[in-house]
DNA sequence: TTATTAAATAAGAATGATTACGATTTAGAT
DNA sequence: ATCTAAATCGTAATCATTCTTATTTAATAA
């Protein structure tokens, strides 16, 4: 089963409907192995559905993020999304500031910080590395 | 010499002028030991200078960041600023999502990643921990 | 002290991403 | 084929931020 079908199946189980728009959004992401800004998805959607609304695109991006089909991050003030990495365990990314491609970072800095943060209730954390990948550097 | 005077002195050396607005911005930050959203600074400025413009506030926030008087970060899509921590060496923060107060994290996760990132040119990184501090938790 | 001028500010328009919302359409169940 | 909740469309609204131009001001030198 491919990424798209798996995602749609997952949505169906939660009672969400299968729509052309949703299918297309997932297809678009499947063509990228990187974070893509919401507005770029909107643009590509408009090529296929000239009258698609912002609302549809944004709503689905957030839905797909909640369902863990996508991962989200904020880069330069814009929300970006990408297909969840195949890996099932927690991870981070190096993000190329030129081409946008990412490299998986398996190491999580939270591991060694339990001691330091005694008394603090950790809810979340963000660790991202930015720079040029070997192709762009 | 206090924080404000030190900052103004530093600006003067670079040829920037001392203005009431700049003085006040620094004073506002000195009253907080935490990240403050730009719009909150704008609001406090308007109490003292009813006709201050967005431009003045934003321009100065960026100037002060470049001059390392302030540190900047983006939280929930909004730019936040705080006085630079006293410490001169590179550091990170735990940020309380309730009160906004921060805890200095001396550990930097980049140290152990040189190996992993061979061939990659690292330009920047972001590591922040979010949660509740002991007072708010 | 006054004149000079480059820097800084005010005022408000413009931008750009995102969110909101009422009306309409559609997917999926019966 | 009918029904209904979910999804979408179309568009307006919001909100932070950036830009622009005219005016004011701080610092310098006469």
mmCIF file of C-alpha atoms (C1' of nucleotides) in Angstrom:
data_model
loop_
_atom_site.group_PDB
_atom_site.id
_atom_site.type_symbol
_atom_site.label_atom_id
_atom_site.label_comp_id
_atom_site.label_asym_id
_atom_site.label_seq_id
_atom_site.Cartn_x
_atom_site.Cartn_y
_atom_site.Cartn_z
ATOM 1 C CA UNK A 1 0.000 0.000 0.000
ATOM 2 C CA UNK A 2 1.451 3.363 -0.942
ATOM 3 C CA UNK A 3 1.708 6.491 1.127
ATOM 4 C CA UNK A 4 -1.421 8.080 -0.257
ATOM 5 C CA UNK A 5 -3.646 5.072 0.198
ATOM 6 C CA UNK A 6 -2.307 4.480 3.673
ATOM 7 C CA UNK A 7 -3.079 8.054 4.636
ATOM 8 C CA UNK A 8 -6.570 7.983 3.145
ATOM 9 C CA UNK A 9 -7.263 4.674 4.859
ATOM 10 C CA UNK A 10 -6.169 6.199 8.144
ATOM 11 C CA UNK A 11 -8.487 9.165 7.647
ATOM 12 C CA UNK A 12 -11.388 6.884 6.738
ATOM 13 C CA UNK A 13 -11.011 4.997 9.993
ATOM 14 C CA UNK A 14 -11.495 8.267 11.830
ATOM 15 C CA UNK A 15 -14.624 9.083 9.840
ATOM 16 C CA UNK A 16 -13.038 11.595 7.478
ATOM 17 C CA UNK A 17 -14.111 11.476 3.876
ATOM 18 C CA UNK A 18 -12.005 10.814 0.833
ATOM 19 C CA UNK A 19 -11.990 13.861 -1.419
ATOM 20 C CA UNK A 20 -10.184 14.703 -4.633
ATOM 21 C CA UNK A 21 -8.586 17.643 -2.876
ATOM 22 C CA UNK A 22 -7.177 15.538 -0.078
ATOM 23 C CA UNK A 23 -5.883 12.956 -2.474
ATOM 24 C CA UNK A 24 -4.120 15.609 -4.459
ATOM 25 C CA UNK A 25 -2.543 17.252 -1.427
ATOM 26 C CA UNK A 26 -0.997 13.980 -0.398
ATOM 27 C CA UNK A 27 0.187 13.306 -3.938
ATOM 28 C CA UNK A 28 1.903 16.663 -4.017
ATOM 29 C CA UNK A 29 3.780 15.915 -0.832
ATOM 30 C CA UNK A 30 4.742 12.479 -2.072
ATOM 31 C CA UNK A 31 6.646 14.189 -4.878
ATOM 32 C CA UNK A 32 8.823 16.080 -2.374
ATOM 33 C CA UNK A 33 11.236 14.757 0.221
ATOM 34 C CA UNK A 34 11.359 18.040 2.039
ATOM 35 C CA UNK A 35 9.468 20.734 3.905
ATOM 36 C CA UNK A 36 7.171 22.692 1.611
ATOM 37 C CA UNK A 37 5.548 26.021 2.509
ATOM 38 C CA UNK A 38 1.749 26.015 2.714
ATOM 39 C CA UNK A 39 1.490 28.604 -0.014
ATOM 40 C CA UNK A 40 3.398 26.394 -2.433
ATOM 41 C CA UNK A 41 0.898 23.603 -1.841
ATOM 42 C CA UNK A 42 -1.877 26.106 -2.423
ATOM 43 C CA UNK A 43 -0.306 27.122 -5.715
ATOM 44 C CA UNK A 44 0.043 23.553 -6.926
ATOM 45 C CA UNK A 45 -3.501 22.787 -5.872
ATOM 46 C CA UNK A 46 -4.770 25.741 -7.868
ATOM 47 C CA UNK A 47 -3.261 24.253 -10.987
ATOM 48 C CA UNK A 48 -5.454 21.188 -10.599
ATOM 49 C CA UNK A 49 -8.427 22.872 -8.907
ATOM 50 C CA UNK A 50 -8.549 26.477 -10.102
ATOM 51 C CA UNK A 51 -11.180 27.383 -7.568
ATOM 52 C CA UNK A 52 -9.782 25.644 -4.512
ATOM 53 C CA UNK A 53 -10.008 27.839 -1.443
ATOM 54 C CA UNK A 54 -7.256 28.671 1.032
ATOM 55 C CA UNK A 55 -9.484 27.234 3.643
ATOM 56 C CA UNK A 56 -9.507 23.795 2.089
ATOM 57 C CA UNK A 57 -5.762 23.676 1.779
ATOM 58 C CA UNK A 58 -4.960 24.966 5.233
ATOM 59 C CA UNK A 59 -7.640 22.912 6.931
ATOM 60 C CA UNK A 60 -6.300 19.773 5.363
ATOM 61 C CA UNK A 61 -2.699 20.549 6.127
ATOM 62 C CA UNK A 62 -3.566 20.818 9.786
ATOM 63 C CA UNK A 63 -5.768 17.749 9.693
ATOM 64 C CA UNK A 64 -3.019 15.733 8.072
ATOM 65 C CA UNK A 65 -0.545 16.995 10.648
ATOM 66 C CA UNK A 66 -2.784 15.988 13.518
ATOM 67 C CA UNK A 67 -3.107 12.578 11.937
ATOM 68 C CA UNK A 68 0.664 12.389 11.693
ATOM 69 C CA UNK A 69 0.560 11.964 7.947
ATOM 70 C CA UNK A 70 2.520 15.212 7.776
ATOM 71 C CA UNK A 71 5.116 16.818 10.008
ATOM 72 C CA UNK A 72 4.929 20.572 10.475
ATOM 73 C CA UNK A 73 7.443 23.262 11.296
ATOM 74 C CA UNK A 74 7.767 26.986 11.021
ATOM 75 C CA UNK A 75 10.540 28.375 8.839
ATOM 76 C CA UNK A 76 11.042 32.086 8.400
ATOM 77 C CA UNK A 77 7.597 32.890 9.672
ATOM 78 C CA UNK A 78 5.835 30.492 7.320
ATOM 79 C CA UNK A 79 4.325 27.144 8.129
ATOM 80 C CA UNK A 80 5.964 24.288 6.288
ATOM 81 C CA UNK A 81 4.875 20.685 5.987
ATOM 82 C CA UNK A 82 6.363 17.432 4.782
ATOM 83 C CA UNK A 83 5.366 13.796 4.672
ATOM 84 C CA UNK A 84 6.232 12.110 7.923
ATOM 85 C CA UNK A 85 9.575 10.402 7.698
ATOM 86 C CA UNK A 86 9.283 6.670 7.347
ATOM 87 C CA UNK A 87 11.033 6.206 10.662
ATOM 88 C CA UNK A 88 8.601 5.701 13.465
ATOM 89 C CA UNK A 89 10.710 6.935 16.295
ATOM 90 C CA UNK A 90 11.280 10.474 17.384
ATOM 91 C CA UNK A 91 13.802 12.395 15.283
ATOM 92 C CA UNK A 92 15.019 15.798 14.162
ATOM 93 C CA UNK A 93 16.180 17.351 10.912
ATOM 94 C CA UNK A 94 18.964 19.144 9.194
ATOM 95 C CA UNK A 95 17.248 21.422 6.679
ATOM 96 C CA UNK A 96 19.052 22.767 3.612
ATOM 97 C CA UNK A 97 18.382 26.478 3.295
ATOM 98 C CA UNK A 98 18.970 26.276 -0.445
ATOM 99 C CA UNK A 99 17.086 23.295 -1.795
ATOM 100 C CA UNK A 100 15.004 22.524 1.267
ATOM 101 C CA UNK A 101 15.988 18.880 1.402
ATOM 102 C CA UNK A 102 16.353 17.371 4.833
ATOM 103 C CA UNK A 103 18.634 14.926 6.559
ATOM 104 C CA UNK A 104 17.337 12.832 9.385
ATOM 105 C CA UNK A 105 19.027 13.402 12.730
ATOM 106 C CA UNK A 106 18.426 10.456 15.001
ATOM 107 C CA UNK A 107 20.006 12.072 18.026
ATOM 108 C CA UNK A 108 17.656 13.866 20.426
ATOM 109 C CA UNK A 109 19.226 16.377 22.798
ATOM 110 C CA UNK A 110 16.517 15.902 25.418
ATOM 111 C CA UNK A 111 17.985 12.612 26.510
ATOM 112 C CA UNK A 112 20.770 14.092 28.573
ATOM 113 C CA UNK A 113 18.811 16.969 30.056
ATOM 114 C CA UNK A 114 16.542 15.222 32.550
ATOM 115 C CA UNK A 115 18.874 16.164 35.391
ATOM 116 C CA UNK A 116 19.036 19.830 34.409
ATOM 117 C CA UNK A 117 15.270 20.093 34.135
ATOM 118 C CA UNK A 118 14.271 18.561 37.430
ATOM 119 C CA UNK A 119 11.163 20.401 38.558
ATOM 120 C CA UNK A 120 10.337 21.507 35.048
ATOM 121 C CA UNK A 121 7.521 19.888 33.121
ATOM 122 C CA UNK A 122 8.690 19.469 29.530
ATOM 123 C CA UNK A 123 5.869 19.560 26.989
ATOM 124 C CA UNK A 124 7.689 19.972 23.747
ATOM 125 C CA UNK A 125 10.949 20.896 22.152
ATOM 126 C CA UNK A 126 12.339 22.005 18.843
ATOM 127 C CA UNK A 127 15.739 21.115 17.471
ATOM 128 C CA UNK A 128 16.532 21.952 13.878
ATOM 129 C CA UNK A 129 19.797 22.505 12.074
ATOM 130 C CA UNK A 130 19.993 24.828 9.093
ATOM 131 C CA UNK A 131 22.647 25.061 6.425
ATOM 132 C CA UNK A 132 23.764 23.807 3.039
ATOM 133 C CA UNK A 133 23.588 20.168 2.073
ATOM 134 C CA UNK A 134 26.495 18.574 0.168
ATOM 135 C CA UNK A 135 24.813 19.254 -3.189
ATOM 136 C CA UNK A 136 24.213 22.939 -2.464
ATOM 137 C CA UNK A 137 27.220 23.737 -0.251
ATOM 138 C CA UNK B 1 27.175 50.804 34.190
ATOM 139 C CA UNK B 2 23.698 49.372 33.822
ATOM 140 C CA UNK B 3 22.217 47.437 30.953
ATOM 141 C CA UNK B 4 20.568 50.422 29.328
ATOM 142 C CA UNK B 5 23.615 52.644 29.398
ATOM 143 C CA UNK B 6 25.836 49.858 28.197
ATOM 144 C CA UNK B 7 23.514 49.246 25.254
ATOM 145 C CA UNK B 8 23.242 52.921 24.359
ATOM 146 C CA UNK B 9 26.987 53.274 24.609
ATOM 147 C CA UNK B 10 27.416 50.352 22.266
ATOM 148 C CA UNK B 11 25.002 51.915 19.770
ATOM 149 C CA UNK B 12 26.788 55.243 19.988
ATOM 150 C CA UNK B 13 30.088 53.641 19.057
ATOM 151 C CA UNK B 14 28.472 52.376 15.880
ATOM 152 C CA UNK B 15 27.144 55.821 15.032
ATOM 153 C CA UNK B 16 23.556 55.239 16.110
ATOM 154 C CA UNK B 17 21.809 58.027 17.930
ATOM 155 C CA UNK B 18 20.397 58.021 21.399
ATOM 156 C CA UNK B 19 16.645 58.546 21.270
ATOM 157 C CA UNK B 20 13.923 58.556 23.897
ATOM 158 C CA UNK B 21 12.249 55.706 22.088
ATOM 159 C CA UNK B 22 15.323 53.525 22.136
ATOM 160 C CA UNK B 23 15.959 54.246 25.771
ATOM 161 C CA UNK B 24 12.420 53.284 26.630
ATOM 162 C CA UNK B 25 12.517 50.051 24.638
ATOM 163 C CA UNK B 26 15.572 48.911 26.532
ATOM 164 C CA UNK B 27 13.992 49.905 29.839
ATOM 165 C CA UNK B 28 10.940 47.832 29.056
ATOM 166 C CA UNK B 29 13.051 44.773 28.387
ATOM 167 C CA UNK B 30 15.059 45.331 31.545
ATOM 168 C CA UNK B 31 11.835 44.852 33.492
ATOM 169 C CA UNK B 32 11.352 41.360 32.041
ATOM 170 C CA UNK B 33 13.539 38.293 32.361
ATOM 171 C CA UNK B 34 11.803 36.551 29.498
ATOM 172 C CA UNK B 35 10.884 36.600 25.824
ATOM 173 C CA UNK B 36 8.331 39.300 25.049
ATOM 174 C CA UNK B 37 6.327 39.494 21.819
ATOM 175 C CA UNK B 38 6.959 42.523 19.628
ATOM 176 C CA UNK B 39 3.374 43.637 19.893
ATOM 177 C CA UNK B 40 3.587 43.775 23.685
ATOM 178 C CA UNK B 41 6.557 46.097 23.418
ATOM 179 C CA UNK B 42 4.579 48.185 20.966
ATOM 180 C CA UNK B 43 1.697 48.397 23.424
ATOM 181 C CA UNK B 44 3.940 49.470 26.294
ATOM 182 C CA UNK B 45 5.638 52.013 24.089
ATOM 183 C CA UNK B 46 2.278 53.493 23.151
ATOM 184 C CA UNK B 47 1.579 54.190 26.804
ATOM 185 C CA UNK B 48 4.619 56.430 26.960
ATOM 186 C CA UNK B 49 4.597 57.659 23.351
ATOM 187 C CA UNK B 50 0.984 57.624 22.160
ATOM 188 C CA UNK B 51 2.016 58.284 18.601
ATOM 189 C CA UNK B 52 4.931 55.906 18.298
ATOM 190 C CA UNK B 53 4.840 54.014 15.010
ATOM 191 C CA UNK B 54 5.103 50.273 14.431
ATOM 192 C CA UNK B 55 8.056 51.021 12.329
ATOM 193 C CA UNK B 56 10.045 52.597 15.109
ATOM 194 C CA UNK B 57 9.447 49.691 17.418
ATOM 195 C CA UNK B 58 10.179 46.963 14.884
ATOM 196 C CA UNK B 59 13.178 48.721 13.426
ATOM 197 C CA UNK B 60 14.705 49.087 16.834
ATOM 198 C CA UNK B 61 13.977 45.534 17.877
ATOM 199 C CA UNK B 62 15.899 44.311 14.867
ATOM 200 C CA UNK B 63 18.695 46.800 15.367
ATOM 201 C CA UNK B 64 19.063 45.791 18.995
ATOM 202 C CA UNK B 65 19.087 42.141 17.976
ATOM 203 C CA UNK B 66 21.820 42.707 15.442
ATOM 204 C CA UNK B 67 23.795 44.511 18.086
ATOM 205 C CA UNK B 68 23.288 41.533 20.398
ATOM 206 C CA UNK B 69 21.592 43.668 22.998
ATOM 207 C CA UNK B 70 18.543 41.467 22.467
ATOM 208 C CA UNK B 71 18.077 37.819 21.561
ATOM 209 C CA UNK B 72 15.255 36.948 19.176
ATOM 210 C CA UNK B 73 13.140 33.902 18.588
ATOM 211 C CA UNK B 74 9.867 33.003 16.968
ATOM 212 C CA UNK B 75 7.143 31.574 19.176
ATOM 213 C CA UNK B 76 3.760 30.635 17.761
ATOM 214 C CA UNK B 77 4.284 32.645 14.633
ATOM 215 C CA UNK B 78 5.237 35.816 16.476
ATOM 216 C CA UNK B 79 8.648 37.323 16.899
ATOM 217 C CA UNK B 80 9.758 37.532 20.501
ATOM 218 C CA UNK B 81 12.716 39.316 22.010
ATOM 219 C CA UNK B 82 14.526 39.376 25.321
ATOM 220 C CA UNK B 83 17.591 41.022 26.775
ATOM 221 C CA UNK B 84 20.648 38.959 26.012
ATOM 222 C CA UNK B 85 21.450 36.638 28.854
ATOM 223 C CA UNK B 86 24.399 37.795 30.892
ATOM 224 C CA UNK B 87 26.348 34.747 29.852
ATOM 225 C CA UNK B 88 28.617 35.405 26.948
ATOM 226 C CA UNK B 89 28.855 31.939 25.579
ATOM 227 C CA UNK B 90 26.438 30.168 23.312
ATOM 228 C CA UNK B 91 23.374 28.786 25.068
ATOM 229 C CA UNK B 92 19.776 27.668 24.688
ATOM 230 C CA UNK B 93 16.567 28.086 26.662
ATOM 231 C CA UNK B 94 13.783 26.294 28.367
ATOM 232 C CA UNK B 95 10.750 28.560 27.912
ATOM 233 C CA UNK B 96 7.717 28.375 30.190
ATOM 234 C CA UNK B 97 4.565 28.321 28.101
ATOM 235 C CA UNK B 98 2.605 29.834 30.989
ATOM 236 C CA UNK B 99 4.601 32.716 32.409
ATOM 237 C CA UNK B 100 7.191 32.981 29.652
ATOM 238 C CA UNK B 101 10.142 32.870 32.005
ATOM 239 C CA UNK B 102 13.227 31.093 30.735
ATOM 240 C CA UNK B 103 15.876 28.802 32.110
ATOM 241 C CA UNK B 104 19.325 28.839 30.651
ATOM 242 C CA UNK B 105 20.431 25.572 29.062
ATOM 243 C CA UNK B 106 24.192 25.506 28.764
ATOM 244 C CA UNK B 107 24.289 22.281 26.785
ATOM 245 C CA UNK B 108 24.432 22.611 23.003
ATOM 246 C CA UNK B 109 23.435 19.560 20.977
ATOM 247 C CA UNK B 110 25.601 20.531 18.031
ATOM 248 C CA UNK B 111 28.734 19.427 19.814
ATOM 249 C CA UNK B 112 28.256 15.740 19.183
ATOM 250 C CA UNK B 113 26.937 16.011 15.663
ATOM 251 C CA UNK B 114 30.039 16.935 13.682
ATOM 252 C CA UNK B 115 30.477 13.329 12.600
ATOM 253 C CA UNK B 116 26.885 12.970 11.411
ATOM 254 C CA UNK B 117 27.036 16.169 9.426
ATOM 255 C CA UNK B 118 30.219 15.575 7.517
ATOM 256 C CA UNK B 119 29.740 17.200 4.109
ATOM 257 C CA UNK B 120 27.015 19.497 5.416
ATOM 258 C CA UNK B 121 27.704 23.158 5.999
ATOM 259 C CA UNK B 122 25.937 24.151 9.199
ATOM 260 C CA UNK B 123 24.865 27.792 9.302
ATOM 261 C CA UNK B 124 22.524 27.887 12.206
ATOM 262 C CA UNK B 125 20.437 25.831 14.567
ATOM 263 C CA UNK B 126 17.537 26.179 16.924
ATOM 264 C CA UNK B 127 17.073 24.262 20.132
ATOM 265 C CA UNK B 128 14.324 25.286 22.496
ATOM 266 C CA UNK B 129 12.441 23.408 25.179
ATOM 267 C CA UNK B 130 8.874 24.322 26.028
ATOM 268 C CA UNK B 131 6.874 23.446 29.107
ATOM 269 C CA UNK B 132 5.918 24.556 32.602
ATOM 270 C CA UNK B 133 8.418 25.953 35.038
ATOM 271 C CA UNK B 134 8.304 24.868 38.709
ATOM 272 C CA UNK B 135 6.145 27.870 39.639
ATOM 273 C CA UNK B 136 3.575 27.233 36.915
ATOM 274 C CA UNK B 137 3.726 23.439 36.693
ATOM 275 C "C1'" DT C 1 24.372 79.255 19.839
ATOM 276 C "C1'" DT C 2 23.098 78.322 15.345
ATOM 277 C "C1'" DA C 3 23.343 75.856 11.082
ATOM 278 C "C1'" DT C 4 23.844 71.534 8.951
ATOM 279 C "C1'" DT C 5 22.693 66.953 7.817
ATOM 280 C "C1'" DA C 6 22.311 62.237 8.398
ATOM 281 C "C1'" DA C 7 19.582 59.395 11.223
ATOM 282 C "C1'" DA C 8 15.315 58.499 13.222
ATOM 283 C "C1'" DT C 9 10.502 58.919 13.621
ATOM 284 C "C1'" DA C 10 5.421 59.380 12.484
ATOM 285 C "C1'" DA C 11 1.572 58.296 9.921
ATOM 286 C "C1'" DG C 12 -0.566 55.449 7.432
ATOM 287 C "C1'" DA C 13 -0.816 52.476 3.357
ATOM 288 C "C1'" DA C 14 0.483 47.946 1.641
ATOM 289 C "C1'" DT C 15 1.623 43.223 1.976
ATOM 290 C "C1'" DG C 16 1.195 38.494 2.811
ATOM 291 C "C1'" DA C 17 0.074 34.646 5.393
ATOM 292 C "C1'" DT C 18 -3.530 32.839 7.796
ATOM 293 C "C1'" DT C 19 -8.256 32.427 9.704
ATOM 294 C "C1'" DA C 20 -13.195 32.881 9.629
ATOM 295 C "C1'" DC C 21 -17.758 32.243 7.857
ATOM 296 C "C1'" DG C 22 -22.139 31.716 5.379
ATOM 297 C "C1'" DA C 23 -23.736 29.353 1.382
ATOM 298 C "C1'" DT C 24 -23.308 25.446 -1.461
ATOM 299 C "C1'" DT C 25 -21.733 20.944 -2.786
ATOM 300 C "C1'" DT C 26 -20.473 16.208 -2.079
ATOM 301 C "C1'" DA C 27 -19.150 11.616 -0.016
ATOM 302 C "C1'" DG C 28 -20.797 7.930 2.063
ATOM 303 C "C1'" DA C 29 -24.447 5.682 4.641
ATOM 304 C "C1'" DT C 30 -29.291 4.032 4.631
ATOM 305 C "C1'" DA D 1 -32.467 7.696 -4.585
ATOM 306 C "C1'" DT D 2 -32.413 10.074 -0.273
ATOM 307 C "C1'" DC D 3 -30.371 11.944 3.547
ATOM 308 C "C1'" DT D 4 -27.001 14.226 6.412
ATOM 309 C "C1'" DA D 5 -22.819 15.422 8.169
ATOM 310 C "C1'" DA D 6 -18.574 16.646 6.302
ATOM 311 C "C1'" DA D 7 -16.127 19.214 3.112
ATOM 312 C "C1'" DT D 8 -15.584 22.817 0.004
ATOM 313 C "C1'" DC D 9 -16.068 27.414 -2.154
ATOM 314 C "C1'" DG D 10 -15.878 32.269 -2.315
ATOM 315 C "C1'" DT D 11 -14.835 35.931 -0.068
ATOM 316 C "C1'" DA D 12 -14.158 38.896 3.746
ATOM 317 C "C1'" DA D 13 -11.560 39.685 7.826
ATOM 318 C "C1'" DT D 14 -7.566 39.561 10.763
ATOM 319 C "C1'" DC D 15 -3.083 40.238 12.285
ATOM 320 C "C1'" DA D 16 1.727 40.728 12.294
ATOM 321 C "C1'" DT D 17 4.939 42.852 9.745
ATOM 322 C "C1'" DT D 18 7.051 45.808 6.091
ATOM 323 C "C1'" DC D 19 7.252 49.758 3.241
ATOM 324 C "C1'" DT D 20 7.028 54.744 1.888
ATOM 325 C "C1'" DT D 21 7.176 59.551 2.260
ATOM 326 C "C1'" DA D 22 7.264 63.614 4.744
ATOM 327 C "C1'" DT D 23 8.732 65.509 8.944
ATOM 328 C "C1'" DT D 24 11.433 65.814 13.081
ATOM 329 C "C1'" DT D 25 15.508 65.334 15.847
ATOM 330 C "C1'" DA D 26 20.249 64.224 17.643
ATOM 331 C "C1'" DA D 27 24.802 65.026 17.042
ATOM 332 C "C1'" DT D 28 28.432 67.649 14.763
ATOM 333 C "C1'" DA D 29 30.824 71.562 13.311
ATOM 334 C "C1'" DA D 30 30.919 76.508 12.347
#
